[in-house]
Each structure stands twice: as C-alpha cells, then as structure tokens.
Amino acid sequence: MDFSFVDAPLDRAEHLRTDSAALARLWPEARVLLLDARGDAAVDAHGGPPALTGTAVGQRPSSAVFLGLHGEQGWFALPAADAPPAVPAQGFVDLRSAAAQWPAREATAFAQARAVLHWRDRQRYCGACAAPLAWARAGWLGRCTGCGIEHYPRTDPAVIVAVSDGSRLLLGRQGAWPARRYSTLAGFVEPGETLEQTVMREVFEESGVRVRSCRYLASQPWPFPSSLMLGFVAEAEPDVPRVNDELEDARWFEAEAIGLALDDGHPDLQLSPVSSISRWLIARWYAMRSSAG
C-alpha cells in the first residue's frame, strides 16, 4: 500500500505473550523501541531508529511490551522513563516524521508501540470498580486487582471516504488544519452501526451530501491516538455541500484541481500527507478518473 504503518509488520507471535521463559530468552538480543510520554520515539545521532537491544537496557522492566518477532529476534516497546540512565536518547521523533524517514518495518512497529503504550498509560485503573490494573500477557492485558475484570487495548474504528458525484471529488477541511489543507471526509463508527451506515451518516452530517452507494477498499492503523481508518469509495448525489460545526468548509473539486494538488502545484489546495490513507484514496480516485477519460 502507498501509505504508512501497514508494510513489513512484525509477527505478533501472540502465543509467546504468556511464555515468560521464551520472552526472557528473547530479551538480551531483542530490539527495543523507546517512547516518551508524548508518544515520540528515541532516535540515534542520525535521526534514525537506534539499534538498542535488551542487553543495553539491562534487566527487562515490567513495563516493557512485547511487540512481536522479526525472524528470530524479539521486538519490545518501552516507556523512555523506565529506561536506565545509561541508555540516553539522542533525541525523539514524532510518528508522522518517522513514517517519512524511517524504514517501513521500524515505522510500522513504532505505530504499534505508540498505540499500545498510549492505551496502557491511560488505562491504569478499572472502569468498573476503580481498582488498579495489573499487567499480563506481555503488556497486552490489564487485569483488575479488585473485581478481576480484564481490559484489552482499545481500537476505535473510523471510516474515511473518497466521495464522488461521478466527475468531482468531495473534500472538507477543519479550521485547525494548515491553510489550504483539505482531506477526504471521515468519522467514527457508532455502536450498533454497520460501516456502510457510518459512511452515509458521516458524509451527510458533515457535508449534507447524500451517498447512494459505497465500497470498502483498505484500512490503515492510525494511532493518533488509537484509530483504525477503514477506507471507502462512495458515489453520491451532486448536492451542494453545507457544513456544521465539525468542518470549516466542504466543497466539490474537479479532477484537474486534484491532479495539480497531487503534484503540489495548486495555489489554493493542499492535500493530506502521503503517509495517510486519505492521500491514497484521493490519488486512487484521480488515477481512475483520468484513465476513464
């Protein structure tokens, strides 16, 4: 896929999460990703992912989360605050920057690490009885020390949609985005709702445009902080867009404008970054529209 956080994934080796002896054997030569409280990752002197091993860290901290295997090598995520002082970081990089600069495997593992550590940092107590959680399954399970309820990492499904009326593409922008930035429309799935229903509801809520049909294409983990973006294409009525408090603007764009923006040549339109599934959906729509003449 031509977007980030999906290529070269680790073998999550879920069967090893309860095998303490196997995890102990993996730790000395394991690859360790250090993340700070903001979810940024430690870098080496060149801005790349450091070749940090378990041996360099020392004894495996209880907060280390087993991410999986690359070949025979284990990979772990560790909060930087729990690393010993002898393991200094040369700096930290955010996930979006790493997606553009790092090799795919390291960037994909960074996304996985960011999501699970964010969940652990914000899920320290039971939502039912407020007792502290005790971590199990190599960091992937929080078990309540009071009532015994098990808590698992949260992922929030959201649709993201390239909506077309046949010749134009519908894009919207939020007021907090950089000037001229537009993107495909997106929204979270609600309880008891199908993905197709979410597409229709979210597009209409945000733009007033009525979707006739839609089709799923691909997905992207989006740990900002814990989403899974489900990419769709949709055909819609050529309604005049209107916006509510969710978007600052929504409008139809002709294929010519989209083509210029994809080449960074449009004076008034800037698209989503290349790391995102939004950009991939836009580029795919433009390519198919161009090939259709």
PDB file of C-alpha atoms in Angstrom:
ATOM      1  CA  MET A   1       0.000   0.000   0.000  1.00  0.00           C
ATOM      2  CA  ASP A   2       1.177   3.541  -0.691  1.00  0.00           C
ATOM      3  CA  PHE A   3       0.545   4.705   2.856  1.00  0.00           C
ATOM      4  CA  SER A   4       2.264   4.163   6.187  1.00  0.00           C
ATOM      5  CA  PHE A   5       2.034   1.713   9.102  1.00  0.00           C
ATOM      6  CA  VAL A   6       0.919  -1.341   7.098  1.00  0.00           C
ATOM      7  CA  ASP A   7       4.052  -2.660   5.340  1.00  0.00           C
ATOM      8  CA  ALA A   8       6.585  -5.088   6.865  1.00  0.00           C
ATOM      9  CA  PRO A   9       4.627  -5.797  10.058  1.00  0.00           C
ATOM     10  CA  LEU A  10       6.122  -7.883  12.821  1.00  0.00           C
ATOM     11  CA  ASP A  11       4.877 -11.387  13.504  1.00  0.00           C
ATOM     12  CA  ARG A  12       2.962 -10.558  16.674  1.00  0.00           C
ATOM     13  CA  ALA A  13       3.570 -14.111  17.960  1.00  0.00           C
ATOM     14  CA  GLU A  14       0.648 -13.884  20.347  1.00  0.00           C
ATOM     15  CA  HIS A  15       1.363 -17.386  21.652  1.00  0.00           C
ATOM     16  CA  LEU A  16       4.558 -16.061  23.266  1.00  0.00           C
ATOM     17  CA  ARG A  17       2.815 -13.407  25.347  1.00  0.00           C
ATOM     18  CA  THR A  18       2.161 -15.902  28.133  1.00  0.00           C
ATOM     19  CA  ASP A  19       5.505 -17.702  27.771  1.00  0.00           C
ATOM     20  CA  SER A  20       7.706 -15.922  30.287  1.00  0.00           C
ATOM     21  CA  ALA A  21      10.652 -18.232  29.649  1.00  0.00           C
ATOM     22  CA  ALA A  22      10.585 -17.511  25.900  1.00  0.00           C
ATOM     23  CA  LEU A  23      10.342 -13.766  26.485  1.00  0.00           C
ATOM     24  CA  ALA A  24      13.306 -13.949  28.858  1.00  0.00           C
ATOM     25  CA  ARG A  25      15.355 -15.770  26.199  1.00  0.00           C
ATOM     26  CA  LEU A  26      14.432 -13.171  23.578  1.00  0.00           C
ATOM     27  CA  TRP A  27      15.175 -10.114  25.705  1.00  0.00           C
ATOM     28  CA  PRO A  28      19.012  -9.884  25.576  1.00  0.00           C
ATOM     29  CA  GLU A  29      19.142  -9.650  21.759  1.00  0.00           C
ATOM     30  CA  ALA A  30      15.736  -8.026  21.351  1.00  0.00           C
ATOM     31  CA  ARG A  31      15.183  -4.748  19.509  1.00  0.00           C
ATOM     32  CA  VAL A  32      13.835  -2.144  21.933  1.00  0.00           C
ATOM     33  CA  LEU A  33      11.863   0.951  20.911  1.00  0.00           C
ATOM     34  CA  LEU A  34      11.892   3.748  23.490  1.00  0.00           C
ATOM     35  CA  LEU A  35       8.897   6.112  23.516  1.00  0.00           C
ATOM     36  CA  ASP A  36       8.491   9.220  25.621  1.00  0.00           C
ATOM     37  CA  ALA A  37       5.325  10.438  27.335  1.00  0.00           C
ATOM     38  CA  ARG A  38       4.172  12.201  24.145  1.00  0.00           C
ATOM     39  CA  GLY A  39       4.439   9.007  22.116  1.00  0.00           C
ATOM     40  CA  ASP A  40       7.586  10.117  20.284  1.00  0.00           C
ATOM     41  CA  ALA A  41      10.361   7.589  19.677  1.00  0.00           C
ATOM     42  CA  ALA A  42      14.038   7.813  20.527  1.00  0.00           C
ATOM     43  CA  VAL A  43      16.411   8.312  17.599  1.00  0.00           C
ATOM     44  CA  ASP A  44      20.128   7.805  17.037  1.00  0.00           C
ATOM     45  CA  ALA A  45      22.573  10.552  16.138  1.00  0.00           C
ATOM     46  CA  HIS A  46      21.380  10.450  12.510  1.00  0.00           C
ATOM     47  CA  GLY A  47      17.674  10.689  13.310  1.00  0.00           C
ATOM     48  CA  GLY A  48      17.026   7.031  12.577  1.00  0.00           C
ATOM     49  CA  PRO A  49      15.769   4.232  14.814  1.00  0.00           C
ATOM     50  CA  PRO A  50      18.529   3.277  17.274  1.00  0.00           C
ATOM     51  CA  ALA A  51      19.795  -0.307  17.309  1.00  0.00           C
ATOM     52  CA  LEU A  52      19.010  -0.628  21.002  1.00  0.00           C
ATOM     53  CA  THR A  53      18.970  -4.138  22.467  1.00  0.00           C
ATOM     54  CA  GLY A  54      17.726  -5.648  25.675  1.00  0.00           C
ATOM     55  CA  THR A  55      21.306  -6.166  26.832  1.00  0.00           C
ATOM     56  CA  ALA A  56      21.937  -2.419  26.557  1.00  0.00           C
ATOM     57  CA  VAL A  57      18.828  -1.715  28.633  1.00  0.00           C
ATOM     58  CA  GLY A  58      19.646  -4.313  31.281  1.00  0.00           C
ATOM     59  CA  GLN A  59      17.054  -6.331  33.147  1.00  0.00           C
ATOM     60  CA  ARG A  60      13.706  -6.299  31.350  1.00  0.00           C
ATOM     61  CA  PRO A  61      11.412  -3.739  33.026  1.00  0.00           C
ATOM     62  CA  SER A  62       7.883  -4.848  33.857  1.00  0.00           C
ATOM     63  CA  SER A  63       6.584  -2.026  31.643  1.00  0.00           C
ATOM     64  CA  ALA A  64       8.220  -3.461  28.507  1.00  0.00           C
ATOM     65  CA  VAL A  65       5.591  -4.601  25.991  1.00  0.00           C
ATOM     66  CA  PHE A  66       6.323  -7.470  23.623  1.00  0.00           C
ATOM     67  CA  LEU A  67       5.544  -6.316  20.080  1.00  0.00           C
ATOM     68  CA  GLY A  68       6.433  -9.489  18.196  1.00  0.00           C
ATOM     69  CA  LEU A  69       9.138 -11.162  16.145  1.00  0.00           C
ATOM     70  CA  HIS A  70      11.175 -10.271  13.097  1.00  0.00           C
ATOM     71  CA  GLY A  71      12.640 -13.601  12.182  1.00  0.00           C
ATOM     72  CA  GLU A  72      14.044 -14.927  15.451  1.00  0.00           C
ATOM     73  CA  GLN A  73      14.508 -11.505  17.025  1.00  0.00           C
ATOM     74  CA  GLY A  74      12.015 -10.205  19.528  1.00  0.00           C
ATOM     75  CA  TRP A  75      10.876  -6.571  19.476  1.00  0.00           C
ATOM     76  CA  PHE A  76       9.712  -4.687  22.568  1.00  0.00           C
ATOM     77  CA  ALA A  77       8.331  -1.228  23.336  1.00  0.00           C
ATOM     78  CA  LEU A  78       9.450   0.547  26.494  1.00  0.00           C
ATOM     79  CA  PRO A  79       8.491   3.893  28.041  1.00  0.00           C
ATOM     80  CA  ALA A  80      11.643   6.028  27.977  1.00  0.00           C
ATOM     81  CA  ALA A  81      11.034   6.994  31.602  1.00  0.00           C
ATOM     82  CA  ASP A  82      11.617   3.350  32.574  1.00  0.00           C
ATOM     83  CA  ALA A  83      14.935   3.024  30.759  1.00  0.00           C
ATOM     84  CA  PRO A  84      18.049   3.292  32.958  1.00  0.00           C
ATOM     85  CA  PRO A  85      20.119   6.495  32.810  1.00  0.00           C
ATOM     86  CA  ALA A  86      22.850   4.566  30.997  1.00  0.00           C
ATOM     87  CA  VAL A  87      20.549   4.457  27.935  1.00  0.00           C
ATOM     88  CA  PRO A  88      20.398   8.108  26.868  1.00  0.00           C
ATOM     89  CA  ALA A  89      18.380   9.144  23.812  1.00  0.00           C
ATOM     90  CA  GLN A  90      19.939  11.318  21.113  1.00  0.00           C
ATOM     91  CA  GLY A  91      16.526  12.906  20.636  1.00  0.00           C
ATOM     92  CA  PHE A  92      12.967  11.936  19.798  1.00  0.00           C
ATOM     93  CA  VAL A  93      10.881  11.954  16.624  1.00  0.00           C
ATOM     94  CA  ASP A  94       7.108  12.002  16.175  1.00  0.00           C
ATOM     95  CA  LEU A  95       5.364   9.196  14.334  1.00  0.00           C
ATOM     96  CA  ARG A  96       4.389  11.251  11.282  1.00  0.00           C
ATOM     97  CA  SER A  97       8.011  12.282  10.731  1.00  0.00           C
ATOM     98  CA  ALA A  98       9.236   8.736  11.276  1.00  0.00           C
ATOM     99  CA  ALA A  99       6.758   7.493   8.666  1.00  0.00           C
ATOM    100  CA  ALA A 100       8.500   9.689   6.094  1.00  0.00           C
ATOM    101  CA  GLN A 101      12.075   8.950   7.181  1.00  0.00           C
ATOM    102  CA  TRP A 102      12.336   5.510   8.715  1.00  0.00           C
ATOM    103  CA  PRO A 103      12.304   2.077   7.042  1.00  0.00           C
ATOM    104  CA  ALA A 104       8.821   0.603   6.791  1.00  0.00           C
ATOM    105  CA  ARG A 105       9.342  -2.114   9.422  1.00  0.00           C
ATOM    106  CA  GLU A 106      10.552   0.322  12.072  1.00  0.00           C
ATOM    107  CA  ALA A 107       7.807   2.848  11.290  1.00  0.00           C
ATOM    108  CA  THR A 108       5.102   0.164  11.430  1.00  0.00           C
ATOM    109  CA  ALA A 109       6.453  -1.167  14.743  1.00  0.00           C
ATOM    110  CA  PHE A 110       6.592   2.405  16.072  1.00  0.00           C
ATOM    111  CA  ALA A 111       2.888   2.829  15.256  1.00  0.00           C
ATOM    112  CA  GLN A 112       2.082  -0.404  17.078  1.00  0.00           C
ATOM    113  CA  ALA A 113       4.178   0.625  20.066  1.00  0.00           C
ATOM    114  CA  ARG A 114       2.647   4.095  20.244  1.00  0.00           C
ATOM    115  CA  ALA A 115      -0.895   2.741  20.246  1.00  0.00           C
ATOM    116  CA  VAL A 116      -0.409   0.125  22.958  1.00  0.00           C
ATOM    117  CA  LEU A 117       1.657   2.362  25.248  1.00  0.00           C
ATOM    118  CA  HIS A 118      -0.910   5.145  24.902  1.00  0.00           C
ATOM    119  CA  TRP A 119      -3.632   2.695  25.964  1.00  0.00           C
ATOM    120  CA  ARG A 120      -1.614   1.463  28.949  1.00  0.00           C
ATOM    121  CA  ASP A 121      -0.795   4.981  30.076  1.00  0.00           C
ATOM    122  CA  ARG A 122      -4.480   5.931  30.142  1.00  0.00           C
ATOM    123  CA  GLN A 123      -5.915   2.636  31.368  1.00  0.00           C
ATOM    124  CA  ARG A 124      -4.294   2.262  34.754  1.00  0.00           C
ATOM    125  CA  TYR A 125      -7.491   1.740  36.726  1.00  0.00           C
ATOM    126  CA  CYS A 126     -10.570  -0.396  36.274  1.00  0.00           C
ATOM    127  CA  GLY A 127     -13.536   1.424  34.782  1.00  0.00           C
ATOM    128  CA  ALA A 128     -15.932  -0.752  36.814  1.00  0.00           C
ATOM    129  CA  CYS A 129     -14.510  -0.528  40.343  1.00  0.00           C
ATOM    130  CA  ALA A 130     -11.557   1.905  40.052  1.00  0.00           C
ATOM    131  CA  ALA A 131      -9.002  -0.558  41.421  1.00  0.00           C
ATOM    132  CA  PRO A 132      -5.508  -0.555  39.871  1.00  0.00           C
ATOM    133  CA  LEU A 133      -4.772  -2.854  36.945  1.00  0.00           C
ATOM    134  CA  ALA A 134      -2.051  -5.494  36.929  1.00  0.00           C
ATOM    135  CA  TRP A 135      -0.454  -6.133  33.543  1.00  0.00           C
ATOM    136  CA  ALA A 136      -0.316  -9.594  31.970  1.00  0.00           C
ATOM    137  CA  ARG A 137       0.225 -11.204  28.564  1.00  0.00           C
ATOM    138  CA  ALA A 138       3.454  -9.250  27.983  1.00  0.00           C
ATOM    139  CA  GLY A 139       1.646  -5.941  28.390  1.00  0.00           C
ATOM    140  CA  TRP A 140      -1.451  -6.642  26.298  1.00  0.00           C
ATOM    141  CA  LEU A 141      -3.881  -7.349  29.146  1.00  0.00           C
ATOM    142  CA  GLY A 142      -4.802  -5.289  32.192  1.00  0.00           C
ATOM    143  CA  ARG A 143      -6.436  -7.383  34.903  1.00  0.00           C
ATOM    144  CA  CYS A 144      -8.299  -5.553  37.653  1.00  0.00           C
ATOM    145  CA  THR A 145      -6.822  -6.224  41.081  1.00  0.00           C
ATOM    146  CA  GLY A 146     -10.231  -5.602  42.632  1.00  0.00           C
ATOM    147  CA  CYS A 147     -13.049  -7.197  40.658  1.00  0.00           C
ATOM    148  CA  GLY A 148     -10.937  -9.249  38.229  1.00  0.00           C
ATOM    149  CA  ILE A 149     -12.337  -7.722  35.010  1.00  0.00           C
ATOM    150  CA  GLU A 150      -9.950  -7.991  32.066  1.00  0.00           C
ATOM    151  CA  HIS A 151      -9.162  -4.909  29.992  1.00  0.00           C
ATOM    152  CA  TYR A 152      -7.720  -5.079  26.475  1.00  0.00           C
ATOM    153  CA  PRO A 153      -6.246  -2.415  24.194  1.00  0.00           C
ATOM    154  CA  ARG A 154      -8.831  -0.137  22.635  1.00  0.00           C
ATOM    155  CA  THR A 155      -9.087   0.487  18.901  1.00  0.00           C
ATOM    156  CA  ASP A 156     -11.626   2.970  17.551  1.00  0.00           C
ATOM    157  CA  PRO A 157     -12.897   2.111  14.042  1.00  0.00           C
ATOM    158  CA  ALA A 158     -13.479   5.081  11.755  1.00  0.00           C
ATOM    159  CA  VAL A 159     -14.497   5.298   8.110  1.00  0.00           C
ATOM    160  CA  ILE A 160     -12.687   7.588   5.696  1.00  0.00           C
ATOM    161  CA  VAL A 161     -14.307   8.134   2.330  1.00  0.00           C
ATOM    162  CA  ALA A 162     -13.479   9.348  -1.161  1.00  0.00           C
ATOM    163  CA  VAL A 163     -16.911  10.651  -2.186  1.00  0.00           C
ATOM    164  CA  SER A 164     -17.578  11.389  -5.858  1.00  0.00           C
ATOM    165  CA  ASP A 165     -20.585  12.574  -7.830  1.00  0.00           C
ATOM    166  CA  GLY A 166     -19.139  10.971 -10.955  1.00  0.00           C
ATOM    167  CA  SER A 167     -16.862  13.783 -12.086  1.00  0.00           C
ATOM    168  CA  ARG A 168     -15.892  15.613  -8.890  1.00  0.00           C
ATOM    169  CA  LEU A 169     -14.385  14.682  -5.521  1.00  0.00           C
ATOM    170  CA  LEU A 170     -15.802  15.905  -2.216  1.00  0.00           C
ATOM    171  CA  LEU A 171     -13.226  17.212   0.278  1.00  0.00           C
ATOM    172  CA  GLY A 172     -13.525  19.064   3.563  1.00  0.00           C
ATOM    173  CA  ARG A 173     -11.301  20.961   5.956  1.00  0.00           C
ATOM    174  CA  GLN A 174     -11.164  21.581   9.683  1.00  0.00           C
ATOM    175  CA  GLY A 175     -10.373  25.028  10.967  1.00  0.00           C
ATOM    176  CA  ALA A 176      -7.343  23.834  12.943  1.00  0.00           C
ATOM    177  CA  TRP A 177      -5.581  22.439   9.862  1.00  0.00           C
ATOM    178  CA  PRO A 178      -2.847  24.277   7.963  1.00  0.00           C
ATOM    179  CA  ALA A 179      -4.081  26.839   5.458  1.00  0.00           C
ATOM    180  CA  ARG A 180      -5.453  25.357   2.213  1.00  0.00           C
ATOM    181  CA  ARG A 181      -5.418  21.772   3.615  1.00  0.00           C
ATOM    182  CA  TYR A 182      -8.376  19.611   2.524  1.00  0.00           C
ATOM    183  CA  SER A 183      -8.990  15.912   3.079  1.00  0.00           C
ATOM    184  CA  THR A 184     -11.488  13.150   2.495  1.00  0.00           C
ATOM    185  CA  LEU A 185     -14.364  13.015   4.978  1.00  0.00           C
ATOM    186  CA  ALA A 186     -14.104  10.702   7.988  1.00  0.00           C
ATOM    187  CA  GLY A 187     -15.940   9.753  11.159  1.00  0.00           C
ATOM    188  CA  PHE A 188     -16.142   7.165  13.913  1.00  0.00           C
ATOM    189  CA  VAL A 189     -18.377   4.112  13.813  1.00  0.00           C
ATOM    190  CA  GLU A 190     -21.154   4.218  16.406  1.00  0.00           C
ATOM    191  CA  PRO A 191     -22.407   1.201  18.412  1.00  0.00           C
ATOM    192  CA  GLY A 192     -24.896  -0.935  16.509  1.00  0.00           C
ATOM    193  CA  GLU A 193     -23.968   0.609  13.161  1.00  0.00           C
ATOM    194  CA  THR A 194     -22.626  -1.027  10.005  1.00  0.00           C
ATOM    195  CA  LEU A 195     -19.685   0.536   8.197  1.00  0.00           C
ATOM    196  CA  GLU A 196     -21.913   1.389   5.245  1.00  0.00           C
ATOM    197  CA  GLN A 197     -24.364   3.142   7.536  1.00  0.00           C
ATOM    198  CA  THR A 198     -21.491   5.082   9.069  1.00  0.00           C
ATOM    199  CA  VAL A 199     -20.362   6.249   5.627  1.00  0.00           C
ATOM    200  CA  MET A 200     -23.831   7.532   4.776  1.00  0.00           C
ATOM    201  CA  ARG A 201     -24.378   9.166   8.162  1.00  0.00           C
ATOM    202  CA  GLU A 202     -20.987  10.845   8.482  1.00  0.00           C
ATOM    203  CA  VAL A 203     -20.917  12.225   4.947  1.00  0.00           C
ATOM    204  CA  PHE A 204     -24.406  13.661   5.327  1.00  0.00           C
ATOM    205  CA  GLU A 205     -23.715  15.053   8.809  1.00  0.00           C
ATOM    206  CA  GLU A 206     -20.529  16.780   7.740  1.00  0.00           C
ATOM    207  CA  SER A 207     -21.484  17.996   4.280  1.00  0.00           C
ATOM    208  CA  GLY A 208     -25.200  17.474   3.604  1.00  0.00           C
ATOM    209  CA  VAL A 209     -24.287  15.275   0.623  1.00  0.00           C
ATOM    210  CA  ARG A 210     -26.344  12.097   0.182  1.00  0.00           C
ATOM    211  CA  VAL A 211     -24.386   8.907  -0.502  1.00  0.00           C
ATOM    212  CA  ARG A 212     -26.002   6.434  -2.924  1.00  0.00           C
ATOM    213  CA  SER A 213     -23.555   3.547  -2.576  1.00  0.00           C
ATOM    214  CA  CYS A 214     -20.136   2.791  -1.111  1.00  0.00           C
ATOM    215  CA  ARG A 215     -17.457   0.119  -1.213  1.00  0.00           C
ATOM    216  CA  TYR A 216     -14.630  -0.807   1.159  1.00  0.00           C
ATOM    217  CA  LEU A 217     -11.055  -0.693  -0.191  1.00  0.00           C
ATOM    218  CA  ALA A 218      -8.375  -0.848   2.510  1.00  0.00           C
ATOM    219  CA  SER A 219      -7.505   0.042   6.106  1.00  0.00           C
ATOM    220  CA  GLN A 220      -4.737   1.828   7.969  1.00  0.00           C
ATOM    221  CA  PRO A 221      -3.818   1.814  11.655  1.00  0.00           C
ATOM    222  CA  TRP A 222      -3.838   5.453  12.766  1.00  0.00           C
ATOM    223  CA  PRO A 223      -2.525   5.663  16.351  1.00  0.00           C
ATOM    224  CA  PHE A 224      -3.418   9.328  16.938  1.00  0.00           C
ATOM    225  CA  PRO A 225      -4.207   8.027  19.423  1.00  0.00           C
ATOM    226  CA  SER A 226      -5.979   4.715  18.702  1.00  0.00           C
ATOM    227  CA  SER A 227      -7.952   4.643  15.454  1.00  0.00           C
ATOM    228  CA  LEU A 228      -8.269   2.158  12.622  1.00  0.00           C
ATOM    229  CA  MET A 229      -9.137   4.009   9.424  1.00  0.00           C
ATOM    230  CA  LEU A 230     -11.401   1.996   7.093  1.00  0.00           C
ATOM    231  CA  GLY A 231     -11.072   3.375   3.583  1.00  0.00           C
ATOM    232  CA  PHE A 232     -14.118   3.548   1.299  1.00  0.00           C
ATOM    233  CA  VAL A 233     -15.108   4.973  -2.056  1.00  0.00           C
ATOM    234  CA  ALA A 234     -18.647   6.267  -2.409  1.00  0.00           C
ATOM    235  CA  GLU A 235     -20.959   7.527  -5.135  1.00  0.00           C
ATOM    236  CA  ALA A 236     -23.176  10.422  -4.121  1.00  0.00           C
ATOM    237  CA  GLU A 237     -25.753  12.868  -5.345  1.00  0.00           C
ATOM    238  CA  PRO A 238     -24.368  16.173  -6.691  1.00  0.00           C
ATOM    239  CA  ASP A 239     -25.754  18.049  -3.684  1.00  0.00           C
ATOM    240  CA  VAL A 240     -24.470  21.500  -2.779  1.00  0.00           C
ATOM    241  CA  PRO A 241     -22.269  20.948   0.300  1.00  0.00           C
ATOM    242  CA  ARG A 242     -23.159  22.600   3.572  1.00  0.00           C
ATOM    243  CA  VAL A 243     -21.180  22.401   6.791  1.00  0.00           C
ATOM    244  CA  ASN A 244     -21.876  22.317  10.508  1.00  0.00           C
ATOM    245  CA  ASP A 245     -19.549  22.801  13.442  1.00  0.00           C
ATOM    246  CA  GLU A 246     -17.395  19.790  12.502  1.00  0.00           C
ATOM    247  CA  LEU A 247     -15.952  21.293   9.316  1.00  0.00           C
ATOM    248  CA  GLU A 248     -14.939  24.788   8.332  1.00  0.00           C
ATOM    249  CA  ASP A 249     -15.574  24.082   4.658  1.00  0.00           C
ATOM    250  CA  ALA A 250     -16.610  21.288   2.283  1.00  0.00           C
ATOM    251  CA  ARG A 251     -16.663  21.506  -1.474  1.00  0.00           C
ATOM    252  CA  TRP A 252     -16.503  19.573  -4.723  1.00  0.00           C
ATOM    253  CA  PHE A 253     -13.188  19.623  -6.617  1.00  0.00           C
ATOM    254  CA  GLU A 254     -12.762  18.912 -10.305  1.00  0.00           C
ATOM    255  CA  ALA A 255     -10.246  16.271 -11.374  1.00  0.00           C
ATOM    256  CA  GLU A 256      -7.932  18.909 -12.834  1.00  0.00           C
ATOM    257  CA  ALA A 257      -7.627  20.619  -9.455  1.00  0.00           C
ATOM    258  CA  ILE A 258      -6.972  17.297  -7.717  1.00  0.00           C
ATOM    259  CA  GLY A 259      -4.224  16.458 -10.215  1.00  0.00           C
ATOM    260  CA  LEU A 260      -2.491  19.773  -9.622  1.00  0.00           C
ATOM    261  CA  ALA A 261      -2.729  19.341  -5.859  1.00  0.00           C
ATOM    262  CA  LEU A 262      -1.268  15.827  -6.026  1.00  0.00           C
ATOM    263  CA  ASP A 263       1.766  17.395  -7.718  1.00  0.00           C
ATOM    264  CA  ASP A 264       1.816  20.196  -5.125  1.00  0.00           C
ATOM    265  CA  GLY A 265       1.023  22.635  -7.904  1.00  0.00           C
ATOM    266  CA  HIS A 266      -2.364  24.017  -6.869  1.00  0.00           C
ATOM    267  CA  PRO A 267      -2.218  27.512  -5.315  1.00  0.00           C
ATOM    268  CA  ASP A 268      -5.329  27.025  -3.156  1.00  0.00           C
ATOM    269  CA  LEU A 269      -5.435  23.301  -2.396  1.00  0.00           C
ATOM    270  CA  GLN A 270      -3.130  21.235  -0.226  1.00  0.00           C
ATOM    271  CA  LEU A 271      -3.938  17.560   0.281  1.00  0.00           C
ATOM    272  CA  SER A 272      -3.397  15.119   3.144  1.00  0.00           C
ATOM    273  CA  PRO A 273       0.192  13.933   3.725  1.00  0.00           C
ATOM    274  CA  VAL A 274       1.465  10.996   1.706  1.00  0.00           C
ATOM    275  CA  SER A 275       1.634   8.821   4.833  1.00  0.00           C
ATOM    276  CA  SER A 276      -2.158   8.803   5.136  1.00  0.00           C
ATOM    277  CA  ILE A 277      -4.803   6.569   3.600  1.00  0.00           C
ATOM    278  CA  SER A 278      -6.668   9.781   2.764  1.00  0.00           C
ATOM    279  CA  ARG A 279      -3.958  10.741   0.260  1.00  0.00           C
ATOM    280  CA  TRP A 280      -4.041   7.217  -1.191  1.00  0.00           C
ATOM    281  CA  LEU A 281      -7.818   7.371  -1.648  1.00  0.00           C
ATOM    282  CA  ILE A 282      -7.533  10.746  -3.389  1.00  0.00           C
ATOM    283  CA  ALA A 283      -4.719   9.568  -5.674  1.00  0.00           C
ATOM    284  CA  ARG A 284      -6.615   6.384  -6.499  1.00  0.00           C
ATOM    285  CA  TRP A 285      -9.755   8.340  -7.388  1.00  0.00           C
ATOM    286  CA  TYR A 286      -7.757  10.687  -9.611  1.00  0.00           C
ATOM    287  CA  ALA A 287      -5.979   7.810 -11.387  1.00  0.00           C
ATOM    288  CA  MET A 288      -9.243   6.011 -12.116  1.00  0.00           C
ATOM    289  CA  ARG A 289     -10.931   9.216 -13.215  1.00  0.00           C
ATOM    290  CA  SER A 290      -8.035  10.018 -15.560  1.00  0.00           C
ATOM    291  CA  SER A 291      -7.979   6.520 -17.062  1.00  0.00           C
ATOM    292  CA  ALA A 292     -11.718   6.735 -17.686  1.00  0.00           C
ATOM    293  CA  GLY A 293     -11.185   9.892 -19.729  1.00  0.00           C
TER     294      GLY A 293
END
